mmCIF file of C-alpha atoms in Angstrom:
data_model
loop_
_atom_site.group_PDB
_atom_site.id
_atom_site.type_symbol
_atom_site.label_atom_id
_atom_site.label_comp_id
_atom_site.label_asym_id
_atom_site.label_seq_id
_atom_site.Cartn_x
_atom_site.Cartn_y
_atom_site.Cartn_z
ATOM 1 C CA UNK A 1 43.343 65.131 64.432
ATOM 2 C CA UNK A 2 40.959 68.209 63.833
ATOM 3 C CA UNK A 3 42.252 69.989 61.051
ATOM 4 C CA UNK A 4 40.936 73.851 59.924
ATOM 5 C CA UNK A 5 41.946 74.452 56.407
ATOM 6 C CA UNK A 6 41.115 78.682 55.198
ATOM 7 C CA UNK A 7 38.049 78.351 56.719
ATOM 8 C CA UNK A 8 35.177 81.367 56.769
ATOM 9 C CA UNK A 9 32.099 82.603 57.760
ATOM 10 C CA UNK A 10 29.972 85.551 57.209
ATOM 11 C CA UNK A 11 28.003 87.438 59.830
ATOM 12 C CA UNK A 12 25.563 90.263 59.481
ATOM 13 C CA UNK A 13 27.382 93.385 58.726
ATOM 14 C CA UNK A 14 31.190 91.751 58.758
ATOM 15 C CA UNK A 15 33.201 88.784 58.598
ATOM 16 C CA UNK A 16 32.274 86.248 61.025
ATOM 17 C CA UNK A 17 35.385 83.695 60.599
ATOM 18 C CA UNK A 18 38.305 85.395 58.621
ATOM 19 C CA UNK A 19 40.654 82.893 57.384
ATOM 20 C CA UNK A 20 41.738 80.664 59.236
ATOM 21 C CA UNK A 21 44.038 77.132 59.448
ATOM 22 C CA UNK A 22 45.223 75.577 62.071
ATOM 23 C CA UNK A 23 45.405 71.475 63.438
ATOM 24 C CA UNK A 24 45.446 69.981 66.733
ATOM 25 C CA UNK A 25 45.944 66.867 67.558
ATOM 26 C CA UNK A 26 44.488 64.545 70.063
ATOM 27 C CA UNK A 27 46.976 64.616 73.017
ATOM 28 C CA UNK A 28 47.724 68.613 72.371
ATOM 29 C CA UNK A 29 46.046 72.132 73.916
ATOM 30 C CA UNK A 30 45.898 75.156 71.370
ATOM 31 C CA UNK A 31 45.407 78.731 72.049
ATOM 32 C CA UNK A 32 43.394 80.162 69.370
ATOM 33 C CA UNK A 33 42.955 83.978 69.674
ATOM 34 C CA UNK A 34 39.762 86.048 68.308
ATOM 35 C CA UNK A 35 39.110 89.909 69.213
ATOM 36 C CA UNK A 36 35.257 89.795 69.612
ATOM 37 C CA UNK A 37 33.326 87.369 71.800
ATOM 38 C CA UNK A 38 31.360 87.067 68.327
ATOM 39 C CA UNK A 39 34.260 85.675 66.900
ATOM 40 C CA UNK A 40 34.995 83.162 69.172
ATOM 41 C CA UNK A 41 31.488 81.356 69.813
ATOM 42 C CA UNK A 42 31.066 81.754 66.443
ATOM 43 C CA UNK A 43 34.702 79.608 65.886
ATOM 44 C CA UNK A 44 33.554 77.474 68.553
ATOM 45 C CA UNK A 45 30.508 76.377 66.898
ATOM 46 C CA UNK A 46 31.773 75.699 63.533
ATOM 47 C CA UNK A 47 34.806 73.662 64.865
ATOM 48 C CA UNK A 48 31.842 71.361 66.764
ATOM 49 C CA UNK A 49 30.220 70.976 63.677
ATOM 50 C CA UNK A 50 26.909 73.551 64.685
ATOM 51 C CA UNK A 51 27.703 76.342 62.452
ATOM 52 C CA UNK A 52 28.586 75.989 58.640
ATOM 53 C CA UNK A 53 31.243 77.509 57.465
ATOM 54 C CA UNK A 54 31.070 79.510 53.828
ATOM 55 C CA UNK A 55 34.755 78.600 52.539
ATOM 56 C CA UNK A 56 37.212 76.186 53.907
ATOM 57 C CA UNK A 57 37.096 73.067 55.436
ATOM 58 C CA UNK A 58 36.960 71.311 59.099
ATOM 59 C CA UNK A 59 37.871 67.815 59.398
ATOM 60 C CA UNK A 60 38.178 65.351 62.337
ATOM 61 C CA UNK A 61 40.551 62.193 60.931
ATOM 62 C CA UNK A 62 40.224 63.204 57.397
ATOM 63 C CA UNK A 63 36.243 63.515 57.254
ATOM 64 C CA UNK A 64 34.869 67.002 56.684
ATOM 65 C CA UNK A 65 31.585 65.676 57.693
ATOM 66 C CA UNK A 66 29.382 68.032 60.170
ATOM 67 C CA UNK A 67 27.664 65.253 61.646
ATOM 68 C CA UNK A 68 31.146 63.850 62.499
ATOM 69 C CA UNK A 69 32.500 66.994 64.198
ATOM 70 C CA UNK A 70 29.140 66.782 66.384
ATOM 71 C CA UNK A 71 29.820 63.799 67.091
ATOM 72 C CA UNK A 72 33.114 63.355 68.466
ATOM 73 C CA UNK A 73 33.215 66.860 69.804
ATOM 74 C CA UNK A 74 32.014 68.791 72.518
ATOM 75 C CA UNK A 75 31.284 72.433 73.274
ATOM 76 C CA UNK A 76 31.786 73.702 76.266
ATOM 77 C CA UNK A 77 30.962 76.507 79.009
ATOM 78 C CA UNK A 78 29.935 78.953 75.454
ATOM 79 C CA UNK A 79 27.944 82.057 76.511
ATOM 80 C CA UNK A 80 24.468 82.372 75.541
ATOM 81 C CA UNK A 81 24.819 78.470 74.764
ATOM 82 C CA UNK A 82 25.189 76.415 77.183
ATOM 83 C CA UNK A 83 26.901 78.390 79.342
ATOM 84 C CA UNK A 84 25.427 78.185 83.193
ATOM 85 C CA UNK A 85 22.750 80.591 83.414
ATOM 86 C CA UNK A 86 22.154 83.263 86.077
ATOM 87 C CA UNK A 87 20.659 82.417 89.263
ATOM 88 C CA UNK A 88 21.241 78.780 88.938
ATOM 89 C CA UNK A 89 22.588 76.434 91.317
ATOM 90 C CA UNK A 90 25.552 74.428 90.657
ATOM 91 C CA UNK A 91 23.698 70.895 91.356
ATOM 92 C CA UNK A 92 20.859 71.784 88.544
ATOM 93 C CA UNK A 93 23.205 73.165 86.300
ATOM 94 C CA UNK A 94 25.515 69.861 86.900
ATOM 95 C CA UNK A 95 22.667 67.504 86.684
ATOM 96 C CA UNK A 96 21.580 69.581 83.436
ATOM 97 C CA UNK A 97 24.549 68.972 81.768
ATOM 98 C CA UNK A 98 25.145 65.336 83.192
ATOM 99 C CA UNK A 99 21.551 64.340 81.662
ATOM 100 C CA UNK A 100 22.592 64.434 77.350
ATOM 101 C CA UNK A 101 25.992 62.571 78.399
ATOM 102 C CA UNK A 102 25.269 58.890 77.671
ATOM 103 C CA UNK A 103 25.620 56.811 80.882
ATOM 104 C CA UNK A 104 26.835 52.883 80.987
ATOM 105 C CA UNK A 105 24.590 52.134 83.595
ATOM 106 C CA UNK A 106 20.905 52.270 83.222
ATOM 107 C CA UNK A 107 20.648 54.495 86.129
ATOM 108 C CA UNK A 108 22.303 57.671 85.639
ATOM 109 C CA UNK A 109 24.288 58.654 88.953
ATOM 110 C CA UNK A 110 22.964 60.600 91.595
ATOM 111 C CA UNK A 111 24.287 64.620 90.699
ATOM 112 C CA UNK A 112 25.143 64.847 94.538
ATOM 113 C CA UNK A 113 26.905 61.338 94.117
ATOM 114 C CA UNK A 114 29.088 63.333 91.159
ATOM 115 C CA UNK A 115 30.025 66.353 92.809
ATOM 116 C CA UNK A 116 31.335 63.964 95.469
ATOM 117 C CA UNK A 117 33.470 61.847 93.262
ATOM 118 C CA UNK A 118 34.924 65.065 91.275
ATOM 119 C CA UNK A 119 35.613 66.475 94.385
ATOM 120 C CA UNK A 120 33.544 69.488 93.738
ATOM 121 C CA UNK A 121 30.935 69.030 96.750
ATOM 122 C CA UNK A 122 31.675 72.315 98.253
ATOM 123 C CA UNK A 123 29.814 73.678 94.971
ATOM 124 C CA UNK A 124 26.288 71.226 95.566
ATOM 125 C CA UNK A 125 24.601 74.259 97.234
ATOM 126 C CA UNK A 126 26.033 77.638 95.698
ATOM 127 C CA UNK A 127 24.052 79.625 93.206
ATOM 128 C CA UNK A 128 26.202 80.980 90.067
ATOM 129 C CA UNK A 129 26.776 84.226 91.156
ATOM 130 C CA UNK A 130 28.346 82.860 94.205
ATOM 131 C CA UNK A 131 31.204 81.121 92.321
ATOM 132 C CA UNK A 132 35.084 82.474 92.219
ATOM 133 C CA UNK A 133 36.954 82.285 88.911
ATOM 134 C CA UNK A 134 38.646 78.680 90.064
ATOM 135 C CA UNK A 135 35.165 77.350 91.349
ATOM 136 C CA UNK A 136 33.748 77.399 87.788
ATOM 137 C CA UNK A 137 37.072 76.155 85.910
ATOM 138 C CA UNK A 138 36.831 73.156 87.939
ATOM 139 C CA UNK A 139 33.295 72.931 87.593
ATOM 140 C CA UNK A 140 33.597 73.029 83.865
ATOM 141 C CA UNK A 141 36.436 71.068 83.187
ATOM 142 C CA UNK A 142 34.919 68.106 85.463
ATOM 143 C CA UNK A 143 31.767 68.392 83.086
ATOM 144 C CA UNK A 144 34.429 68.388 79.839
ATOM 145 C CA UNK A 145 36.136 65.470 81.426
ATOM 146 C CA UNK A 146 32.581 63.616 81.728
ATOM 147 C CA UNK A 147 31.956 63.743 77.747
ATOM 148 C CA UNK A 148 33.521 60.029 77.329
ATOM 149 C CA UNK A 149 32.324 60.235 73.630
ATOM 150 C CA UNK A 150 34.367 63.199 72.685
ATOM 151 C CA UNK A 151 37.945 63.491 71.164
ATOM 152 C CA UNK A 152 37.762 67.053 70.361
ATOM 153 C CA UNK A 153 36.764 69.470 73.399
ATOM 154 C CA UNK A 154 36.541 73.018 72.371
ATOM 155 C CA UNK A 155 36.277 76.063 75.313
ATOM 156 C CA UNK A 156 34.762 78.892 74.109
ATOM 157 C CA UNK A 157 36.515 81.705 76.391
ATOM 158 C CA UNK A 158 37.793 80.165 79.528
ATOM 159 C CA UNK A 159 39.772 83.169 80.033
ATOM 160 C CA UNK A 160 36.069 85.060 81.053
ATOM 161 C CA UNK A 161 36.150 83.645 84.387
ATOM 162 C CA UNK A 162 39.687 84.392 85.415
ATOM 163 C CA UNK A 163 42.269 87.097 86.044
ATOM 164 C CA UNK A 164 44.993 85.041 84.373
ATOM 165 C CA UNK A 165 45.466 82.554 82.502
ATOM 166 C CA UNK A 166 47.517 80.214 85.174
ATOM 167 C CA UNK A 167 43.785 79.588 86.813
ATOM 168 C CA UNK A 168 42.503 77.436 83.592
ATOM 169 C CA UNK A 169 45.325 76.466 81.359
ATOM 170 C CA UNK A 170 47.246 73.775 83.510
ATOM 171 C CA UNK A 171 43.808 72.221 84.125
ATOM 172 C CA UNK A 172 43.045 72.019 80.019
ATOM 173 C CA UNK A 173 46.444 70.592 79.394
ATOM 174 C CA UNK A 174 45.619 68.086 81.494
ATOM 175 C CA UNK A 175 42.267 66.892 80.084
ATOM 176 C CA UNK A 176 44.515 66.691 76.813
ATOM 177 C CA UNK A 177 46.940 64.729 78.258
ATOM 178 C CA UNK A 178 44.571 62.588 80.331
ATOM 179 C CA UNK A 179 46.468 58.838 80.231
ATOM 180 C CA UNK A 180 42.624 57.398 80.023
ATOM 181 C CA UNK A 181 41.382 58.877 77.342
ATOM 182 C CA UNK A 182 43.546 61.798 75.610
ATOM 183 C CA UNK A 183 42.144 64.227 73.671
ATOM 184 C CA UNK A 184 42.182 67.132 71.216
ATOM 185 C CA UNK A 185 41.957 70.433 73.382
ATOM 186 C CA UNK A 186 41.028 74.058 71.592
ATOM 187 C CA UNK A 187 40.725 76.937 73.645
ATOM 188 C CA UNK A 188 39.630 80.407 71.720
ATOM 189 C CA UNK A 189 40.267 83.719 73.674
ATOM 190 C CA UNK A 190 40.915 87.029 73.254
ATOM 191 C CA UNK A 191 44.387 87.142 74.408
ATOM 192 C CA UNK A 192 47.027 84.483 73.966
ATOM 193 C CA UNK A 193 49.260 85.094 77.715
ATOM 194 C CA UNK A 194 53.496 85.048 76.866
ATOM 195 C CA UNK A 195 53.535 82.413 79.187
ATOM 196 C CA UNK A 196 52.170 80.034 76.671
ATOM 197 C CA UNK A 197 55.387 78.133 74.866
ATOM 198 C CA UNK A 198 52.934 75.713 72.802
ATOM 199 C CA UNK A 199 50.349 75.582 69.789
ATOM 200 C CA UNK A 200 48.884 78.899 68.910
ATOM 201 C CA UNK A 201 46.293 80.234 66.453
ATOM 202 C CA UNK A 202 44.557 83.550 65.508
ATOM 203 C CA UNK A 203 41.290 84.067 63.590
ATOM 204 C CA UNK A 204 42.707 85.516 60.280
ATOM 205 C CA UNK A 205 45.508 83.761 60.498
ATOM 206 C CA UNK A 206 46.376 80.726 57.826
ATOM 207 C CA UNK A 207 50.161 80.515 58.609
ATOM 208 C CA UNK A 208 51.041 76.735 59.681
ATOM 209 C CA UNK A 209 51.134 74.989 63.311
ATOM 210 C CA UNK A 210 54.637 75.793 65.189
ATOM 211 C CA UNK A 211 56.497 72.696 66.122
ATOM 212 C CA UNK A 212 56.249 71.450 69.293
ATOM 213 C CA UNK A 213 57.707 68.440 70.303
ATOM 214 C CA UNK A 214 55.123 65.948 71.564
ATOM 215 C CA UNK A 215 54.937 64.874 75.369
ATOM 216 C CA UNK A 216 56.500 67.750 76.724
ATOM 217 C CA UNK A 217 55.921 68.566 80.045
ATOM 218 C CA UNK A 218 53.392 71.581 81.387
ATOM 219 C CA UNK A 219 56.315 73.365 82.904
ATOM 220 C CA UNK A 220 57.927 73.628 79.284
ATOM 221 C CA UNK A 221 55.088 74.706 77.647
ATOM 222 C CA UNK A 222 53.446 77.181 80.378
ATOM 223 C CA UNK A 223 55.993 79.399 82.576
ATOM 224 C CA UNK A 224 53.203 81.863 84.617
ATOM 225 C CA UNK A 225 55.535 84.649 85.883
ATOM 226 C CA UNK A 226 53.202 87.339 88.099
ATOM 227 C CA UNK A 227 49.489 87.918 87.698
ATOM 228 C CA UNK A 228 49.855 91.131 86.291
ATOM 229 C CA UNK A 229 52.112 89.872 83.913
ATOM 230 C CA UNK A 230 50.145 86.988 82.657
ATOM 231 C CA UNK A 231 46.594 88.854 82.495
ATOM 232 C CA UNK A 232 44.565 86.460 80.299
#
């Protein structure tokens, strides 16, 4: 369970991380909402343990330990992080990625061979530019699904590379419910869509978790109605 207790953060001229609380835990997707990108990678980094918060606590089964959050986290798809750059093709930036992810075997698979088995092969060749909204949520989502050493994946902004929020959401409730190896799921945006029935968050916000029954299906949780209706 990742659990945010009033935690801050100064920047440079304002508040960073306002207080904030919230848990998730492993098996569950939360929508935590922030008004500046600022705000959000700079959420993002402290709930993977890169960034050190001034007040408050983050803890990952009861240790508040940085090292811990890096370890059993992972960041994902955060601009001016480790985001995929401009003018890069999708098999570098996939075989980037693929090469700090430990590998059982001794020879790490072919990044051709991946995009096969993920189903993504129509991607080997395009440059970044060239991607549509759903092209890069699958992208990144295969990559989050690849982190077998993470129980805490945290996506800083999905919502960037789509229209609505139908596009990325079903696809992050299903890493978190993935039967193989469940997980924690956190994703911080700037707008939380009505269709969402489940957790929730806000930066500045310390008021406690809603209930929500565990194991309930996507179509309780999510209920898209019309694009323009459900603008992420």
């Amino acid at each position: 369970m990742l659990e945010v207790e009033a935690v801050q953060a100064k920047g440079r001229h304002a508040p960073l991380i306002e207080r904030t609380s919230f848990t998730v835990e492993v098996g569950e997707l939360i929508l935590v909402q922030g008004n500046s990108q600022l705000q959000r990678s700079g959420l993002s980094l402290a709930l993977t343990g890169r960034l050190r918060p001034d007040k408050g606590t983050i803890s990952w089964d009861g240790s508040d330990k940085r090292k811990t959050l890096r370890r059993r986290s992972s960041l994902i798809d955060s601009p001016r992080v480790n985001q995929m750059e401009e003018h890069m093709r999708v098999r570098d930036y996939a075989a980037e990625m693929l090469s700090y992810m430990p590998h059982k075997m001794l020879k790490r698979p072919s990044t051709e061979q991946w995009l096969r088995d993920h189903g993504l092969e129509d991607l080997d060749n395009l440059w970044e530019e060239q991607l549509t909204p759903d092209q890069r949520i699958r992208l990144v989502v295969a990559l989050a699904g690849q982190e077998k050493r993470s129980d805490l994946l945290v996506f800083d902004t999905p919502s960037r590379h789509a229209n609505h929020t139908a596009t990325w959401l079903p696809r992050l409730h299903r890493l978190a419910r993935n039967e193989e190896h469940p997980r924690a799921v956190v994703a911080v945006v700037p707008r939380i869509s009505t269709s969402w029935h489940g957790l929730t968050a806000r930066i500045g916000e310390t008021a406690p978790k809603p209930y929500v029954p565990s194991g309930l299906p996507l179509d309780e949780l999510f209920t898209p109605r019309t694009a323009q209706e459900d603008l992420s």
